[in-house]
CSV table of N, CA, C and O in Angstrom, one decimal:
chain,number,residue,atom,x,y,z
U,1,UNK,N,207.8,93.2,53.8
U,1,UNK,CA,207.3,94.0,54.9
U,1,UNK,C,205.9,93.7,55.2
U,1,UNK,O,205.1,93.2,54.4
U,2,UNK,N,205.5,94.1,56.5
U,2,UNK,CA,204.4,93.9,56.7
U,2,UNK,C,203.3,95.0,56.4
U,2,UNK,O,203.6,96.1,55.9
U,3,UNK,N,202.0,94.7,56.6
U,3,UNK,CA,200.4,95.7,56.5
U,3,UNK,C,201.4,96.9,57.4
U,3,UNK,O,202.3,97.0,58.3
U,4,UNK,N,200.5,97.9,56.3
U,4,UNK,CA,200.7,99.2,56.9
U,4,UNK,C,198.9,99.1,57.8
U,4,UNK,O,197.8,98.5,57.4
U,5,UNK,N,199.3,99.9,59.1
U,5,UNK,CA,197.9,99.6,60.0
U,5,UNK,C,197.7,100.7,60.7
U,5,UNK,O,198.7,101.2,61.2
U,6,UNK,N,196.2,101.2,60.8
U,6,UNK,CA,196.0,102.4,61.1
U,6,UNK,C,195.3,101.8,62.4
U,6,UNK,O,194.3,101.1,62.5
U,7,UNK,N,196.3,102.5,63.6
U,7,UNK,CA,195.8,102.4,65.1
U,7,UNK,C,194.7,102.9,65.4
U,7,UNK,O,194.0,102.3,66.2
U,8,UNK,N,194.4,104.1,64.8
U,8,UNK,CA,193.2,104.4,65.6
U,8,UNK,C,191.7,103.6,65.5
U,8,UNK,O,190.8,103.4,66.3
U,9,UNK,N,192.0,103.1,63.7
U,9,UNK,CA,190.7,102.2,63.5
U,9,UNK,C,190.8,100.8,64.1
U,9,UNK,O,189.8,100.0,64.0
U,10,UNK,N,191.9,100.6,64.8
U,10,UNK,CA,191.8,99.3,65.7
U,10,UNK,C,191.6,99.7,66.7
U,10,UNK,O,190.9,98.9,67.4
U,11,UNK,N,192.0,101.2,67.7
U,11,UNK,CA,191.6,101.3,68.8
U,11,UNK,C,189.8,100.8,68.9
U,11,UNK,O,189.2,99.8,69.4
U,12,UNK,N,189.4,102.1,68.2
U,12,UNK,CA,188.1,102.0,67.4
U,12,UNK,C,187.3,100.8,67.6
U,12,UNK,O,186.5,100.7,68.5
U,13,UNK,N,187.5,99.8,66.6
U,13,UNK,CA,187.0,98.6,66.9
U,13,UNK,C,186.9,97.7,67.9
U,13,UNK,O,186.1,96.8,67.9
U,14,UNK,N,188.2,98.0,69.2
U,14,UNK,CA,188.3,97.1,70.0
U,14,UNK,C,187.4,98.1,71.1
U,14,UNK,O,186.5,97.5,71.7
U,15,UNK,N,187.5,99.1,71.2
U,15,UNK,CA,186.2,99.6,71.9
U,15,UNK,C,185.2,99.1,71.8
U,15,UNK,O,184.7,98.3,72.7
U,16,UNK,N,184.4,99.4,70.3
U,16,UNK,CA,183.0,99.0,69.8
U,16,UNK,C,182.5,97.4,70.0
U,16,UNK,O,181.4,97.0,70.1
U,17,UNK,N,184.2,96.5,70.0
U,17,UNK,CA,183.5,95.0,70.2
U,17,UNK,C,183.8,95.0,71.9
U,17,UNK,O,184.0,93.8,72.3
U,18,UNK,N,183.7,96.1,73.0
U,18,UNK,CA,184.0,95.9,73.9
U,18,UNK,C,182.3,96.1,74.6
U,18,UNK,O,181.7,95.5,75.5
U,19,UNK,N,181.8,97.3,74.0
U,19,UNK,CA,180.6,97.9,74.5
U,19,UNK,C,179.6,96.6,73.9
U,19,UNK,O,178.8,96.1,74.7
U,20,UNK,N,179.8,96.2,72.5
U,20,UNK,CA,179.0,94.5,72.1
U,20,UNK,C,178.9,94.2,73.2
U,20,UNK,O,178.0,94.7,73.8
U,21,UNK,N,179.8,93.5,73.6
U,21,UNK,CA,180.4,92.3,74.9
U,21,UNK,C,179.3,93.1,76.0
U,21,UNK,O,178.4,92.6,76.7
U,22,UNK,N,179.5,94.0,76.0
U,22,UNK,CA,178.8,94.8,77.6
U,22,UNK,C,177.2,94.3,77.7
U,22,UNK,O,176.6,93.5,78.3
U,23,UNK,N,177.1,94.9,76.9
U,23,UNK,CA,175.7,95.2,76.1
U,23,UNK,C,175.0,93.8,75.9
U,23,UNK,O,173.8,93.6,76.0
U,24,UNK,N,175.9,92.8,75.7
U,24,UNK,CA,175.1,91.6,75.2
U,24,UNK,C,174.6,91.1,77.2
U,24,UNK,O,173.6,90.9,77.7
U,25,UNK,N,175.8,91.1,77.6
U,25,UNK,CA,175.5,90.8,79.0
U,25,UNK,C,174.7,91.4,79.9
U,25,UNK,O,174.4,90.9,81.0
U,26,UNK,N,174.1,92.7,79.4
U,26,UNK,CA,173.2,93.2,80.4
U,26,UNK,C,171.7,92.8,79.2
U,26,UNK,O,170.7,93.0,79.9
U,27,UNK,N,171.6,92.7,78.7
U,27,UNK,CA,170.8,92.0,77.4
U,27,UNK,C,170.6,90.9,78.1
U,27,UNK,O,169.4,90.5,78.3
U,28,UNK,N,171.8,90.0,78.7
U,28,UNK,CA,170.8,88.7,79.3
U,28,UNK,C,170.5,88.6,80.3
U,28,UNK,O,169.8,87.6,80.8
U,29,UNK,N,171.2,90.1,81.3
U,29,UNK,CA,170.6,89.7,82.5
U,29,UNK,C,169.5,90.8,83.0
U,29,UNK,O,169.3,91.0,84.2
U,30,UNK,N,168.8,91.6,81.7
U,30,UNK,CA,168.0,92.1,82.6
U,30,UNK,C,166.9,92.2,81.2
U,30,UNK,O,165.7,92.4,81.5
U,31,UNK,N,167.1,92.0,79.6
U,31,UNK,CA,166.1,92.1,79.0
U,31,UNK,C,164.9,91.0,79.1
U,31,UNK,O,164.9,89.8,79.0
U,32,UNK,N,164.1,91.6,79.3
U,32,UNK,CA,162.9,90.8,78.9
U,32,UNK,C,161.7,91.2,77.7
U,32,UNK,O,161.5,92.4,77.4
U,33,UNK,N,161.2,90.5,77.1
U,33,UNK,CA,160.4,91.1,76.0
U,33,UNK,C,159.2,91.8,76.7
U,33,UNK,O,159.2,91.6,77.9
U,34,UNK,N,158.1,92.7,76.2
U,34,UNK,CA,157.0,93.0,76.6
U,34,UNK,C,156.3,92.0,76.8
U,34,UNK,O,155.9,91.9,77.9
U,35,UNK,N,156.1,91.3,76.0
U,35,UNK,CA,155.0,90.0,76.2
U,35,UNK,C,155.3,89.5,77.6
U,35,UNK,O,154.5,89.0,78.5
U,36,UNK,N,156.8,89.5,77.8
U,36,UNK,CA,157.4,88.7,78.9
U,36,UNK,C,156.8,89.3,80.4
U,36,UNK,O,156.3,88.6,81.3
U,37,UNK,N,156.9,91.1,80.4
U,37,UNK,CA,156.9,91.9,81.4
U,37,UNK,C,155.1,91.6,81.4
U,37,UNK,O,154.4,91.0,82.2
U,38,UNK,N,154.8,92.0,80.5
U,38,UNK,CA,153.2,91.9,80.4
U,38,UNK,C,152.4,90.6,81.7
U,38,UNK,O,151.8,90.8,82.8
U,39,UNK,N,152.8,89.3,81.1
U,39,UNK,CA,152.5,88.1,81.8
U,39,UNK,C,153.2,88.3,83.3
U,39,UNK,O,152.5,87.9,84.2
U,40,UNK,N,153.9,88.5,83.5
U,40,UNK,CA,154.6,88.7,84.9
U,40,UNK,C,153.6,89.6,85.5
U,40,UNK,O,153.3,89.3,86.6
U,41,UNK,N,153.1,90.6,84.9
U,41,UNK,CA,152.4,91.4,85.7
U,41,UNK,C,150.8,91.3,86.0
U,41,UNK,O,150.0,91.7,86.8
U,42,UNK,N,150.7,90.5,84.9
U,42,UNK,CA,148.9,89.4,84.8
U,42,UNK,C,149.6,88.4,86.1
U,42,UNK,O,148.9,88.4,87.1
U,43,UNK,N,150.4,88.0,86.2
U,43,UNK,CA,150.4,86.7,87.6
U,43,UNK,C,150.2,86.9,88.9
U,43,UNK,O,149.6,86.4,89.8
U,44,UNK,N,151.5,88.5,88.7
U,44,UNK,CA,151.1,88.9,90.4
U,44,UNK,C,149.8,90.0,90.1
U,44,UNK,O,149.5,90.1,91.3
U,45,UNK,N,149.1,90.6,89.7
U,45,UNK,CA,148.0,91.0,89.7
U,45,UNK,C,146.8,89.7,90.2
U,45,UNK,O,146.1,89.7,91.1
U,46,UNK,N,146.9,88.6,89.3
U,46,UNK,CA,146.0,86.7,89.6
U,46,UNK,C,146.2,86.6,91.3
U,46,UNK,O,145.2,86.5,92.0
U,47,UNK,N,147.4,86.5,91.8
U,47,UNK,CA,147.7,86.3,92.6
U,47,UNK,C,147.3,87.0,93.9
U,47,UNK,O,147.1,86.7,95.1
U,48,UNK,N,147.4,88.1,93.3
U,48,UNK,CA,146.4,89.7,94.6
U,48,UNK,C,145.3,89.3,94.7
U,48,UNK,O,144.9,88.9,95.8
U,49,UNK,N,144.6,89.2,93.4
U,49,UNK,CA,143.1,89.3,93.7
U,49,UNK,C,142.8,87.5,94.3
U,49,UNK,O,141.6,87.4,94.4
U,50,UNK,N,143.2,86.7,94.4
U,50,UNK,CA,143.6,85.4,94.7
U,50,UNK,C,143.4,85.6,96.1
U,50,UNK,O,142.5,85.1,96.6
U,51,UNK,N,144.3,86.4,96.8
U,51,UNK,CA,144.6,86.7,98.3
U,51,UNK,C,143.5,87.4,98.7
U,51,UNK,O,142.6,86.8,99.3
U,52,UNK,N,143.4,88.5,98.3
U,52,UNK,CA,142.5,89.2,98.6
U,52,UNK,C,141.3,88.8,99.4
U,52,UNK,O,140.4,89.6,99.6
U,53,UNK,N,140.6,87.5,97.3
U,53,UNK,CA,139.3,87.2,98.0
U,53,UNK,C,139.7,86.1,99.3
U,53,UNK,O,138.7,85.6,99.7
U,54,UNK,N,140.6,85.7,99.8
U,54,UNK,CA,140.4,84.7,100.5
U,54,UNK,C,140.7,85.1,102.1
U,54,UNK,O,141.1,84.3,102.9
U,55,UNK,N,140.4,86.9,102.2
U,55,UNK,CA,141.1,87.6,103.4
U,55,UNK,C,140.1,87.4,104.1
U,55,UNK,O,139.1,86.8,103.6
U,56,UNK,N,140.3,87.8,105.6
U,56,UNK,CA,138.7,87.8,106.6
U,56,UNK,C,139.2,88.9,107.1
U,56,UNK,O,140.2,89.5,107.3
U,57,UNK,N,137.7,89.2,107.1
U,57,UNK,CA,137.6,90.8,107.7
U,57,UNK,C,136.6,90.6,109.0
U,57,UNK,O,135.5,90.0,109.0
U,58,UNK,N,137.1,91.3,109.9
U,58,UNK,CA,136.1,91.6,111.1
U,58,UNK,C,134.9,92.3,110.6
U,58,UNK,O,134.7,93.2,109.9
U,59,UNK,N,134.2,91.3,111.6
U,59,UNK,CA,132.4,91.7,111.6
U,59,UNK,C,132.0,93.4,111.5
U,59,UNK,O,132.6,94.2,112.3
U,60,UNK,N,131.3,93.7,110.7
U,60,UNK,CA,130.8,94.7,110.0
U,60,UNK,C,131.4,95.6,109.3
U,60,UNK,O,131.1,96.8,109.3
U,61,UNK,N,132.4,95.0,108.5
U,61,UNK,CA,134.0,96.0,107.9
U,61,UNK,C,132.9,95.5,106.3
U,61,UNK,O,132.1,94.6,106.5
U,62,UNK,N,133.0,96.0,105.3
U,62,UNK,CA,132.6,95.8,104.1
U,62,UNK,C,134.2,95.3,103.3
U,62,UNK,O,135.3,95.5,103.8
U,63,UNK,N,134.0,94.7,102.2
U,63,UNK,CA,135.6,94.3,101.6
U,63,UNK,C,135.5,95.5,100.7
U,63,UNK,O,134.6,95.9,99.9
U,64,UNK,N,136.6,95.8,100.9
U,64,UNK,CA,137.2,97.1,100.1
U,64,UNK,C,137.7,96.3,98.6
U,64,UNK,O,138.1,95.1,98.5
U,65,UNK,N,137.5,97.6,97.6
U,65,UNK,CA,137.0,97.6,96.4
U,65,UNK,C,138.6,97.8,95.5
U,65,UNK,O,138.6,97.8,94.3
C-alpha cells in the first residue's frame, strides 16, 4: 500500500510555494536596494541642478534659489 498523506499539509505547501513564486517575481520587477534608490535620486537631482544652471532668464529676473 501506499503513504498515508495528509491533504491539508500539501494543500498548505502548495499555497506557500505559490506566494514564493509571487513574491520572487515582484522582487524582480520592482525591488531595488537603497543604495540603488539612493543613486537614482543623486542623478536626477545632478541632472536638475545641470538644467537649471544652464536656463536663461529675462533681463532683470534674479535665478531663483
Amino acid at each position: 500500500m501506499g503513504e498515508v498523506v495528509n491533504l491539508r499539509q500539501i494543500r498548505k505547501r502548495k499555497t506557500r510555494e505559490e506566494k514564493q513564486q509571487h513574491a520572487a517575481g515582484n522582487r524582480a520587477l520592482h525591488g531595488r536596494s537603497k543604495a540603488e534608490r539612493k543613486r537614482e535620486q543623486k542623478l536626477a537631482e545632478l541632472a536638475e541642478n545641470h538644467l537649471e544652471g544652464h536656463r536663461l532668464l529675462p533681463d532683470g529676473e534674479a535665478k531663483p534659489r
